[in-house]
Coordinates of C-alpha atoms in Angstrom, one line a residue:
M1 CA 139.1 42.4 179.7
R2 CA 136.7 39.6 180.6
I3 CA 132.9 40.0 180.8
R4 CA 131.3 37.4 183.1
M5 CA 127.8 36.1 182.3
Q6 CA 125.8 34.8 185.2
T7 CA 122.6 32.7 184.7
D8 CA 119.6 32.1 186.9
D9 CA 118.2 28.5 186.8
R10 CA 115.2 29.2 188.9
P11 CA 111.7 28.6 187.4
G12 CA 110.4 31.5 185.4
S13 CA 113.8 33.0 185.0
L14 CA 114.0 32.5 181.2
S15 CA 112.9 36.0 180.3
K16 CA 115.4 37.5 182.9
R17 CA 118.2 35.4 181.4
R18 CA 117.3 36.5 177.9
G19 CA 117.3 40.1 179.1
K20 CA 120.7 39.7 180.7
V21 CA 122.1 38.0 177.5
L22 CA 120.7 40.8 175.4
V23 CA 122.3 43.5 177.6
T24 CA 125.6 41.6 177.5
V25 CA 125.5 41.3 173.7
I26 CA 124.8 45.0 173.3
A27 CA 127.7 45.7 175.7
L28 CA 130.0 43.5 173.7
L29 CA 129.0 45.1 170.4
L30 CA 129.6 48.6 171.9
L31 CA 132.9 47.5 173.3
S32 CA 134.2 45.9 170.1
S33 CA 133.2 48.9 168.0
S34 CA 135.1 51.3 170.3
L35 CA 138.8 52.0 169.8
V36 CA 139.2 52.5 173.5
S37 CA 138.7 48.8 174.3
L38 CA 141.4 46.4 175.2
K39 CA 141.8 42.9 173.9
P40 CA 140.2 40.0 175.8
V41 CA 142.5 38.2 178.3
A42 CA 142.1 35.2 176.1
A43 CA 144.1 36.9 173.3
S44 CA 147.8 36.3 172.9
K45 CA 150.3 38.5 174.6
K46 CA 151.3 40.0 171.2
E47 CA 147.6 40.7 170.4
Q48 CA 147.1 42.4 173.7
G49 CA 150.3 44.5 173.2
M50 CA 149.1 45.5 169.7
S51 CA 145.8 46.7 171.1
L52 CA 147.6 49.0 173.5
L53 CA 149.9 50.3 170.7
E54 CA 146.9 51.3 168.6
L55 CA 145.4 53.5 171.3
T56 CA 145.4 57.2 170.6
A57 CA 146.4 59.5 173.5
S58 CA 142.8 60.3 174.2
E59 CA 141.8 56.7 174.2
A60 CA 144.7 55.7 176.5
L61 CA 143.8 58.5 179.0
D62 CA 140.1 57.4 179.0
L63 CA 141.2 53.9 179.9
M64 CA 143.6 55.0 182.6
E65 CA 141.0 57.4 184.1
S66 CA 138.4 54.6 184.2
G67 CA 140.9 52.2 185.9
R68 CA 141.0 49.7 183.0
L69 CA 144.6 50.4 182.2
T70 CA 147.6 51.6 184.2
S71 CA 150.3 53.9 182.9
E72 CA 152.9 51.3 183.8
E73 CA 151.1 48.7 181.5
Y74 CA 150.8 51.2 178.7
V75 CA 154.4 52.5 179.0
T76 CA 155.8 49.0 179.3
A77 CA 154.2 48.1 176.0
L78 CA 155.5 51.2 174.3
L79 CA 159.0 50.7 175.6
E80 CA 159.0 47.2 174.3
R81 CA 157.8 48.5 170.9
A82 CA 160.7 51.1 171.0
D83 CA 163.2 48.3 171.6
E84 CA 161.8 46.2 168.8
L85 CA 161.9 49.1 166.4
E86 CA 165.2 50.6 167.5
S87 CA 166.4 50.4 163.9
L88 CA 163.9 53.2 162.9
N89 CA 166.3 55.5 164.9
V90 CA 163.5 57.8 166.1
F91 CA 165.3 58.6 169.5
I92 CA 168.4 60.5 170.2
T93 CA 168.1 59.9 174.0
R94 CA 165.7 58.1 176.2
D95 CA 165.8 56.7 179.8
S96 CA 163.5 53.6 180.1
E97 CA 164.0 53.2 183.8
A98 CA 163.0 56.9 184.4
V99 CA 160.0 56.5 182.2
L100 CA 158.8 53.4 184.1
A101 CA 159.3 55.1 187.4
A102 CA 157.3 58.1 186.3
A103 CA 154.5 55.8 185.1
R104 CA 154.4 54.1 188.5
L105 CA 154.2 57.4 190.2
A106 CA 151.3 58.5 187.9
D107 CA 149.5 55.3 188.8
E108 CA 150.1 55.8 192.5
R109 CA 148.7 59.4 192.3
R110 CA 145.6 58.0 190.7
R111 CA 145.2 55.1 193.1
S112 CA 145.7 57.4 196.1
G113 CA 143.0 59.9 194.9
L114 CA 145.5 62.7 194.7
P115 CA 144.9 65.5 192.1
C116 CA 145.9 64.2 188.7
G117 CA 146.6 66.4 185.6
R118 CA 144.8 66.1 182.4
L119 CA 147.7 64.0 180.9
N120 CA 148.5 61.9 183.9
G121 CA 150.5 58.9 182.9
L122 CA 150.6 59.8 179.2
P123 CA 154.0 59.3 177.4
V124 CA 155.1 62.0 175.0
I125 CA 158.1 62.4 172.7
V126 CA 159.8 65.8 172.2
K127 CA 162.0 67.0 169.4
D128 CA 165.6 67.4 170.5
N129 CA 165.8 71.1 169.9
I130 CA 163.3 71.7 172.8
D131 CA 165.0 72.1 176.1
S132 CA 164.6 69.4 178.8
A133 CA 166.2 69.2 182.2
D134 CA 166.3 65.4 182.5
L135 CA 167.7 64.6 179.1
P136 CA 170.3 66.5 176.9
T137 CA 169.2 68.9 174.2
T138 CA 171.5 68.2 171.3
A139 CA 169.6 69.7 168.3
G140 CA 171.0 66.7 166.5
T141 CA 174.5 68.2 166.2
P142 CA 177.8 67.0 167.7
A143 CA 178.7 70.4 169.3
L144 CA 175.7 70.1 171.6
Q145 CA 175.9 66.4 172.6
S146 CA 176.6 67.3 176.2
N147 CA 174.2 70.3 176.4
R148 CA 172.2 69.9 179.6
P149 CA 169.7 72.8 180.0
A150 CA 168.9 73.9 183.6
G151 CA 165.2 73.7 183.0
N152 CA 162.4 72.6 180.6
A153 CA 161.0 74.5 177.8
V154 CA 157.7 76.1 178.7
V155 CA 155.8 73.8 176.3
L156 CA 157.3 70.7 177.8
Q157 CA 156.8 71.9 181.4
R158 CA 153.1 72.5 180.6
L159 CA 152.8 68.9 179.5
L160 CA 154.7 67.6 182.6
D161 CA 152.7 69.8 184.9
E162 CA 149.6 67.9 183.6
G163 CA 151.2 64.6 184.4
A164 CA 152.7 63.7 181.0
I165 CA 155.8 61.5 180.9
L166 CA 158.8 62.4 178.7
M167 CA 159.4 59.2 176.7
G168 CA 162.5 60.6 175.1
K169 CA 164.0 63.2 172.8
S170 CA 163.5 62.6 169.1
N171 CA 165.9 62.6 166.2
L172 CA 165.8 65.5 163.8
H173 CA 167.4 66.9 160.7
E174 CA 170.6 68.4 162.1
L175 CA 169.9 71.8 163.8
A176 CA 166.4 71.6 162.3
F177 CA 167.7 72.7 158.8
G178 CA 166.3 70.2 156.4
A179 CA 163.4 68.2 155.0
T180 CA 164.7 64.6 154.9
N181 CA 165.8 63.9 158.5
N182 CA 169.0 62.3 157.2
N183 CA 171.2 63.2 160.1
F184 CA 174.9 62.5 159.6
A185 CA 175.7 62.8 163.3
F186 CA 172.9 60.5 164.7
G187 CA 171.8 58.6 161.6
P188 CA 168.7 58.9 159.5
V189 CA 165.2 58.4 160.7
H190 CA 163.5 55.6 158.7
N191 CA 159.9 55.9 157.5
P192 CA 157.7 53.3 159.2
Y193 CA 155.7 52.7 156.1
D194 CA 158.9 51.9 154.1
T195 CA 162.1 51.8 156.1
G196 CA 164.2 52.6 153.0
M197 CA 162.4 56.0 152.7
I198 CA 162.8 59.3 154.4
S199 CA 160.5 60.2 157.3
G200 CA 160.5 63.9 156.3
G201 CA 162.1 66.7 158.4
S202 CA 163.0 68.3 160.4
S203 CA 160.7 66.8 163.0
G204 CA 161.0 63.4 161.5
G205 CA 161.8 61.5 164.6
T206 CA 158.6 62.6 166.4
A207 CA 156.5 61.9 163.3
A208 CA 158.0 58.4 162.7
A209 CA 157.7 57.4 166.4
I210 CA 154.0 58.3 166.4
A211 CA 153.4 56.5 163.1
A212 CA 155.2 53.4 164.3
R213 CA 153.1 53.2 167.5
I214 CA 156.1 53.9 169.7
V215 CA 154.4 56.9 171.4
P216 CA 150.9 58.5 170.8
V217 CA 151.8 62.2 170.6
G218 CA 154.7 64.5 170.5
L219 CA 156.2 68.0 169.9
G220 CA 158.1 69.3 167.0
T221 CA 159.1 72.7 165.6
D222 CA 158.1 74.3 162.3
T223 CA 160.1 77.1 160.7
A224 CA 159.4 76.3 157.0
G225 CA 157.3 73.1 157.2
S226 CA 159.2 71.0 159.7
V227 CA 156.1 69.7 161.4
R228 CA 153.8 69.3 158.4
V229 CA 156.3 67.7 155.9
P230 CA 157.1 64.7 158.2
A231 CA 153.4 64.5 159.2
A232 CA 152.5 64.0 155.5
L233 CA 155.3 61.7 154.6
S234 CA 155.0 59.5 157.8
G235 CA 151.2 59.3 157.9
T236 CA 150.4 61.4 161.0
V237 CA 148.6 64.6 161.7
G238 CA 150.7 67.7 162.3
F239 CA 149.7 71.2 163.4
R240 CA 151.5 74.5 163.1
P241 CA 149.9 77.2 165.3
S242 CA 149.6 80.9 164.9
A243 CA 152.2 83.1 166.6
G244 CA 151.8 83.3 170.3
R245 CA 149.5 80.3 170.7
Y246 CA 152.3 78.1 172.1
S247 CA 155.3 79.4 174.0
R248 CA 158.7 79.3 172.3
D249 CA 160.7 79.9 175.5
G250 CA 163.3 77.2 175.8
I251 CA 163.6 76.1 172.2
I252 CA 166.6 76.6 170.0
L253 CA 165.1 79.4 168.0
I254 CA 166.0 80.0 164.4
S255 CA 163.5 82.7 163.3
E256 CA 161.4 84.8 165.6
T257 CA 159.1 85.6 162.6
Q258 CA 158.6 82.0 161.4
D259 CA 159.4 79.5 164.2
R260 CA 156.5 77.7 165.9
V261 CA 156.3 74.8 168.3
G262 CA 154.0 72.3 166.6
T263 CA 152.2 69.1 167.7
L264 CA 152.0 65.7 166.0
A265 CA 149.7 62.7 166.7
R266 CA 147.6 60.1 165.0
S267 CA 144.3 61.9 165.4
V268 CA 143.2 65.5 165.4
R269 CA 141.4 64.8 168.6
D270 CA 144.8 64.3 170.2
L271 CA 146.1 67.6 168.8
V272 CA 143.1 69.3 170.5
L273 CA 144.0 67.5 173.7
L274 CA 147.5 69.0 173.6
D275 CA 146.2 72.4 172.5
R276 CA 144.0 72.6 175.6
V277 CA 147.1 72.1 177.7
M278 CA 149.6 74.2 175.7
S279 CA 147.6 77.1 174.4
E280 CA 148.6 80.5 175.9
V281 CA 145.3 82.1 174.7
G282 CA 142.7 79.5 175.8
S283 CA 141.3 76.6 173.8
H284 CA 137.6 76.0 172.9
I285 CA 137.6 73.7 169.9
H286 CA 134.7 71.7 168.6
P287 CA 133.9 69.9 165.3
I288 CA 132.6 72.2 162.7
N289 CA 129.7 71.0 160.4
L290 CA 131.3 70.4 157.0
R291 CA 128.1 71.6 155.3
R292 CA 128.9 75.1 156.6
V293 CA 132.5 75.0 155.4
R294 CA 133.9 76.8 152.3
L295 CA 137.5 75.9 151.3
G296 CA 139.6 77.5 148.6
I297 CA 141.9 75.7 146.2
D298 CA 144.6 77.5 144.2
R299 CA 145.4 74.9 141.6
A300 CA 148.0 77.0 139.7
N301 CA 150.1 77.6 142.8
F302 CA 149.6 74.5 144.8
V303 CA 148.4 71.6 142.7
S304 CA 149.8 72.0 139.1
N305 CA 153.2 70.2 139.7
V306 CA 152.0 67.4 142.0
D307 CA 153.2 63.8 141.6
P308 CA 150.5 61.7 140.0
S309 CA 150.2 59.4 143.0
V310 CA 149.6 62.4 145.3
A311 CA 147.3 64.1 142.8
A312 CA 145.0 61.0 142.6
L313 CA 144.6 60.8 146.4
F314 CA 144.1 64.5 146.6
E315 CA 141.3 64.5 144.1
Q316 CA 139.7 61.5 145.8
A317 CA 139.8 63.4 149.1
L318 CA 138.3 66.5 147.5
A319 CA 135.4 64.5 146.0
E320 CA 134.7 62.8 149.3
L321 CA 134.7 66.1 151.2
E322 CA 132.3 67.6 148.6
R323 CA 130.0 64.6 149.1
K324 CA 130.1 65.4 152.8
G325 CA 129.0 68.9 152.2
V326 CA 132.2 71.0 151.9
E327 CA 132.0 73.8 149.3
I328 CA 135.1 73.9 147.2
V329 CA 136.0 77.2 145.6
E330 CA 138.6 77.7 142.9
V331 CA 140.7 80.8 143.8
S332 CA 144.0 82.4 142.8
L333 CA 146.2 83.9 145.5
M334 CA 148.3 85.8 143.0
P335 CA 149.6 85.1 139.4
H336 CA 151.8 82.0 139.3
A337 CA 155.0 83.8 138.3
T338 CA 154.5 86.4 141.0
F339 CA 153.8 83.7 143.6
V340 CA 156.9 81.7 142.7
S341 CA 159.2 84.7 142.8
T342 CA 157.7 85.9 146.1
I343 CA 158.2 82.5 147.7
N344 CA 161.7 82.0 146.3
A345 CA 162.8 85.4 147.6
L346 CA 161.3 84.8 151.1
R347 CA 163.1 81.5 151.4
F348 CA 166.5 83.2 151.8
T349 CA 165.8 86.4 153.5
I350 CA 163.8 86.6 156.8
G351 CA 164.6 83.3 158.4
F352 CA 168.3 83.4 157.2
Y353 CA 168.8 86.9 158.5
E354 CA 167.3 86.1 161.9
A355 CA 169.0 82.7 162.4
P356 CA 172.6 83.9 163.3
P357 CA 171.7 86.2 166.2
N358 CA 169.1 83.8 167.6
L359 CA 171.4 80.8 167.5
T360 CA 174.2 82.9 168.9
N361 CA 172.0 83.9 171.8
Y362 CA 171.2 80.3 172.6
L363 CA 174.8 79.2 172.3
Q364 CA 175.9 81.8 174.8
G365 CA 173.8 80.1 177.5
V366 CA 175.4 76.7 176.9
D367 CA 177.9 75.4 179.4
P368 CA 180.6 76.2 178.3
P369 CA 179.4 78.9 175.9
L370 CA 179.8 78.1 172.2
S371 CA 180.4 80.4 169.2
L372 CA 178.4 80.1 166.0
Q373 CA 181.7 79.4 164.2
G374 CA 182.5 76.7 166.7
L375 CA 179.0 75.1 166.2
A376 CA 179.3 75.2 162.5
G377 CA 182.8 73.6 162.5
Q378 CA 181.4 70.4 164.0
I379 CA 178.3 70.1 161.8
A380 CA 178.2 66.6 160.4
S381 CA 175.5 66.8 157.7
P382 CA 176.9 68.2 154.4
D383 CA 173.7 70.0 153.4
V384 CA 173.5 71.8 156.8
R385 CA 177.2 72.6 157.0
G386 CA 176.9 74.2 153.6
L387 CA 174.1 76.4 154.7
F388 CA 176.0 77.6 157.8
F389 CA 179.2 78.5 156.0
N390 CA 177.4 80.1 153.1
F391 CA 174.8 82.1 155.1
F392 CA 175.3 82.2 158.9
V393 CA 178.9 82.2 160.2
P394 CA 180.7 85.6 160.5
G395 CA 181.9 86.7 157.1
A396 CA 179.7 84.2 155.2
P397 CA 179.6 85.1 151.5
L398 CA 175.8 84.9 151.1
A399 CA 174.9 86.5 154.4
V400 CA 171.6 88.3 154.2
T401 CA 172.0 92.1 154.3
P402 CA 169.7 94.4 156.4
Q403 CA 168.4 95.8 153.2
A404 CA 167.4 92.3 151.9
Y405 CA 165.8 91.6 155.2
Q406 CA 163.6 94.7 155.0
A407 CA 162.7 93.8 151.5
G408 CA 161.7 90.3 152.7
L409 CA 159.5 91.8 155.4
A410 CA 157.8 93.9 152.7
M411 CA 157.2 90.8 150.6
R412 CA 155.8 89.0 153.6
A413 CA 153.3 91.7 154.1
I414 CA 152.2 91.4 150.5
L415 CA 151.7 87.7 150.9
R416 CA 149.8 88.1 154.1
N417 CA 147.5 90.7 152.5
A418 CA 146.9 88.3 149.5
Y419 CA 145.7 85.6 151.8
Q420 CA 143.5 88.0 153.7
A421 CA 142.0 89.3 150.5
V422 CA 141.3 85.9 149.0
M423 CA 139.8 84.5 152.2
T424 CA 137.6 87.6 152.8
N425 CA 136.5 88.1 149.2
H426 CA 135.5 84.5 148.7
G427 CA 134.1 84.0 152.2
L428 CA 136.5 81.1 152.8
D429 CA 137.1 79.2 156.0
G430 CA 140.5 78.0 154.8
M431 CA 142.7 76.9 151.9
L432 CA 143.2 73.3 151.0
F433 CA 146.1 71.6 149.1
P434 CA 148.4 68.6 149.0
T435 CA 150.9 69.0 151.9
T436 CA 153.8 67.8 149.8
L437 CA 154.1 67.6 146.1
L438 CA 155.6 64.1 146.2
P439 CA 155.6 61.1 148.7
A440 CA 158.7 59.9 150.5
R441 CA 161.8 59.2 148.5
P442 CA 164.8 57.0 149.4
I443 CA 167.1 58.0 152.2
G444 CA 170.3 59.7 150.9
Q445 CA 168.8 62.1 148.3
D446 CA 169.5 65.2 150.3
T447 CA 170.6 67.5 147.5
T448 CA 168.4 66.6 144.6
V449 CA 165.4 64.3 144.1
E450 CA 163.5 63.0 141.1
H451 CA 160.2 64.7 140.7
N452 CA 158.0 64.3 137.6
G453 CA 160.9 63.3 135.4
Q454 CA 163.3 66.0 136.6
L455 CA 166.0 66.3 139.3
V456 CA 165.0 69.2 141.6
P457 CA 166.4 70.5 144.9
T458 CA 165.2 68.2 147.7
T459 CA 164.4 70.7 150.4
L460 CA 162.8 73.2 148.1
I461 CA 160.4 70.7 146.4
Y462 CA 159.3 69.1 149.7
T463 CA 158.6 72.4 151.3
Q464 CA 157.1 74.2 148.3
N465 CA 153.5 73.9 149.4
V466 CA 154.1 74.4 153.1
V467 CA 156.4 77.4 153.2
P468 CA 153.7 80.0 152.2
A469 CA 151.9 79.4 155.5
S470 CA 155.2 79.8 157.4
F471 CA 156.0 83.0 155.6
A472 CA 152.5 84.5 156.0
G473 CA 152.1 83.4 159.6
L474 CA 149.1 81.1 159.0
A475 CA 147.8 78.3 161.1
G476 CA 148.3 75.0 159.2
L477 CA 147.1 71.4 159.7
S478 CA 148.2 68.4 157.8
I479 CA 146.0 65.3 157.8
P480 CA 146.7 61.9 156.1
I481 CA 144.4 61.0 153.3
G482 CA 145.7 57.7 152.0
L483 CA 148.5 55.5 150.8
T484 CA 150.0 55.5 147.3
S485 CA 150.1 52.2 145.3
A486 CA 153.6 51.8 146.8
G487 CA 152.2 52.1 150.3
L488 CA 153.5 55.6 151.1
P489 CA 151.4 58.1 153.0
V490 CA 150.0 61.3 151.5
G491 CA 148.8 64.3 153.4
I492 CA 146.3 67.2 152.8
E493 CA 146.9 70.6 154.4
L494 CA 144.3 73.0 155.7
D495 CA 145.5 76.6 156.2
G496 CA 143.6 79.3 158.0
L497 CA 144.4 83.0 158.7
E498 CA 146.6 83.9 161.7
G499 CA 144.4 83.5 164.8
D500 CA 142.1 81.0 163.2
D501 CA 143.7 78.0 165.0
E502 CA 140.4 76.9 166.6
K503 CA 138.6 77.0 163.3
V504 CA 141.3 75.0 161.6
L505 CA 141.4 72.3 164.3
G506 CA 137.5 72.2 164.4
I507 CA 137.3 71.7 160.6
G508 CA 140.1 69.2 161.0
L509 CA 138.1 67.1 163.5
S510 CA 135.3 66.9 160.9
I511 CA 137.6 66.2 157.9
E512 CA 139.3 63.4 159.8
K513 CA 135.9 61.8 160.5
A514 CA 134.9 62.2 156.8
L515 CA 138.0 60.5 155.5
D516 CA 139.3 57.0 156.3
L517 CA 142.2 56.7 158.7
L518 CA 145.5 55.2 157.5
P519 CA 146.2 51.6 158.3
P520 CA 149.2 50.9 160.6
P521 CA 152.6 50.7 158.9
P522 CA 153.7 47.2 157.9
L523 CA 156.1 46.7 160.8
P524 CA 156.6 43.6 163.0

């Protein structure tokens, strides 16, 4: 963008010229301090491209609506970025020509003065277990590679109805059962901050694409942490809503009790933008003054076994939030031994009981219909294959019984009541803790991973802090708080009671402002 300065050489015009120069200087300062500005035309093509890549969704839309950026220009830069970083393996499918055509159509609507949706011209990425009519929905598994749903999932259709452009379908841990996103059918997703490390799963393709500046926002799904874990490990923000806030029609459902469609971005403001389009119950979110916020920390159950690099960043973030006025309250959800036994029991009851009938129901609508046994027989990832043959297929030796399921529901009620009691008795607005106990580890450690000097089950340790919210039906938001000395992202999670979504996002807007944003990953 070029700002032209005109001068007036007539006598007596010096003060006018000074005034014009002053106005111009002020304008330049305001422009340079704003993240919604573009690079000057004198900058190199690479620098101009990087300025576009750094735009958040909200900033890009502001520029497009003001006529300073076209969707075609923006999408072209992002597609070039996707090509350059193809080795990250964030996509399962994408159609660049269709994306460009949609961008041109969005620009034409705007130029012609036709009604434009709130997301007109904005590219989004969608996890590949969310149905799309224009691209296959594979769930990252071989048996569904040719699955072409007849329509879009409701959440995707809401975005498209507002003018969003489907950039592509993102890679995921096979069938959304895992925390590493090491998919043996489509390959692992690489962490943009260290390409030898995992991105987190199961929504790792969406998170990594956003962190790598390939796309500004996207959708994932969260059964037991599958949005928040990759958000924390890949340096993005991730939101798991309460039940009923976002539709689940058209997703490959695992658990009707636990599954949520979640959103990921590089700013909480962008999550709010998506919430206003996707929410089934309205959306009225505003920043909440941190001096009026009380947050609880249960150290025994959420902080005691944290990796030292995560612990250091967590304590720094706490101290900064306290300086900004947040009141931190030490609480106990329940005795540690009781908490551990409750969470461990819930891991293998409700979701595992509900998965077989839900997956079977989806598979019956595939053309041609597919059995659960037929799906399982083609699973490529050993960890996921083991789960299916041990727990899900007909006759599985560890299949959850109806009695165990009912016991799980009773435990869930106890956990929900414990959260309600702690939040009410202490007057809390939410609970705060490290999203994951450890940062990203090398790709390939799908069974066990080293943590604090011990080998521990990979999925269990990465999801330890996030599954309580999944089991209790809480609203959860993960926000990046910094990089370890090895340059790996760390996240902090804010949980609120079911239905407190707007409070959680409102506090998140203020927390994000209080803490420094992460630098971009060290990519070309």
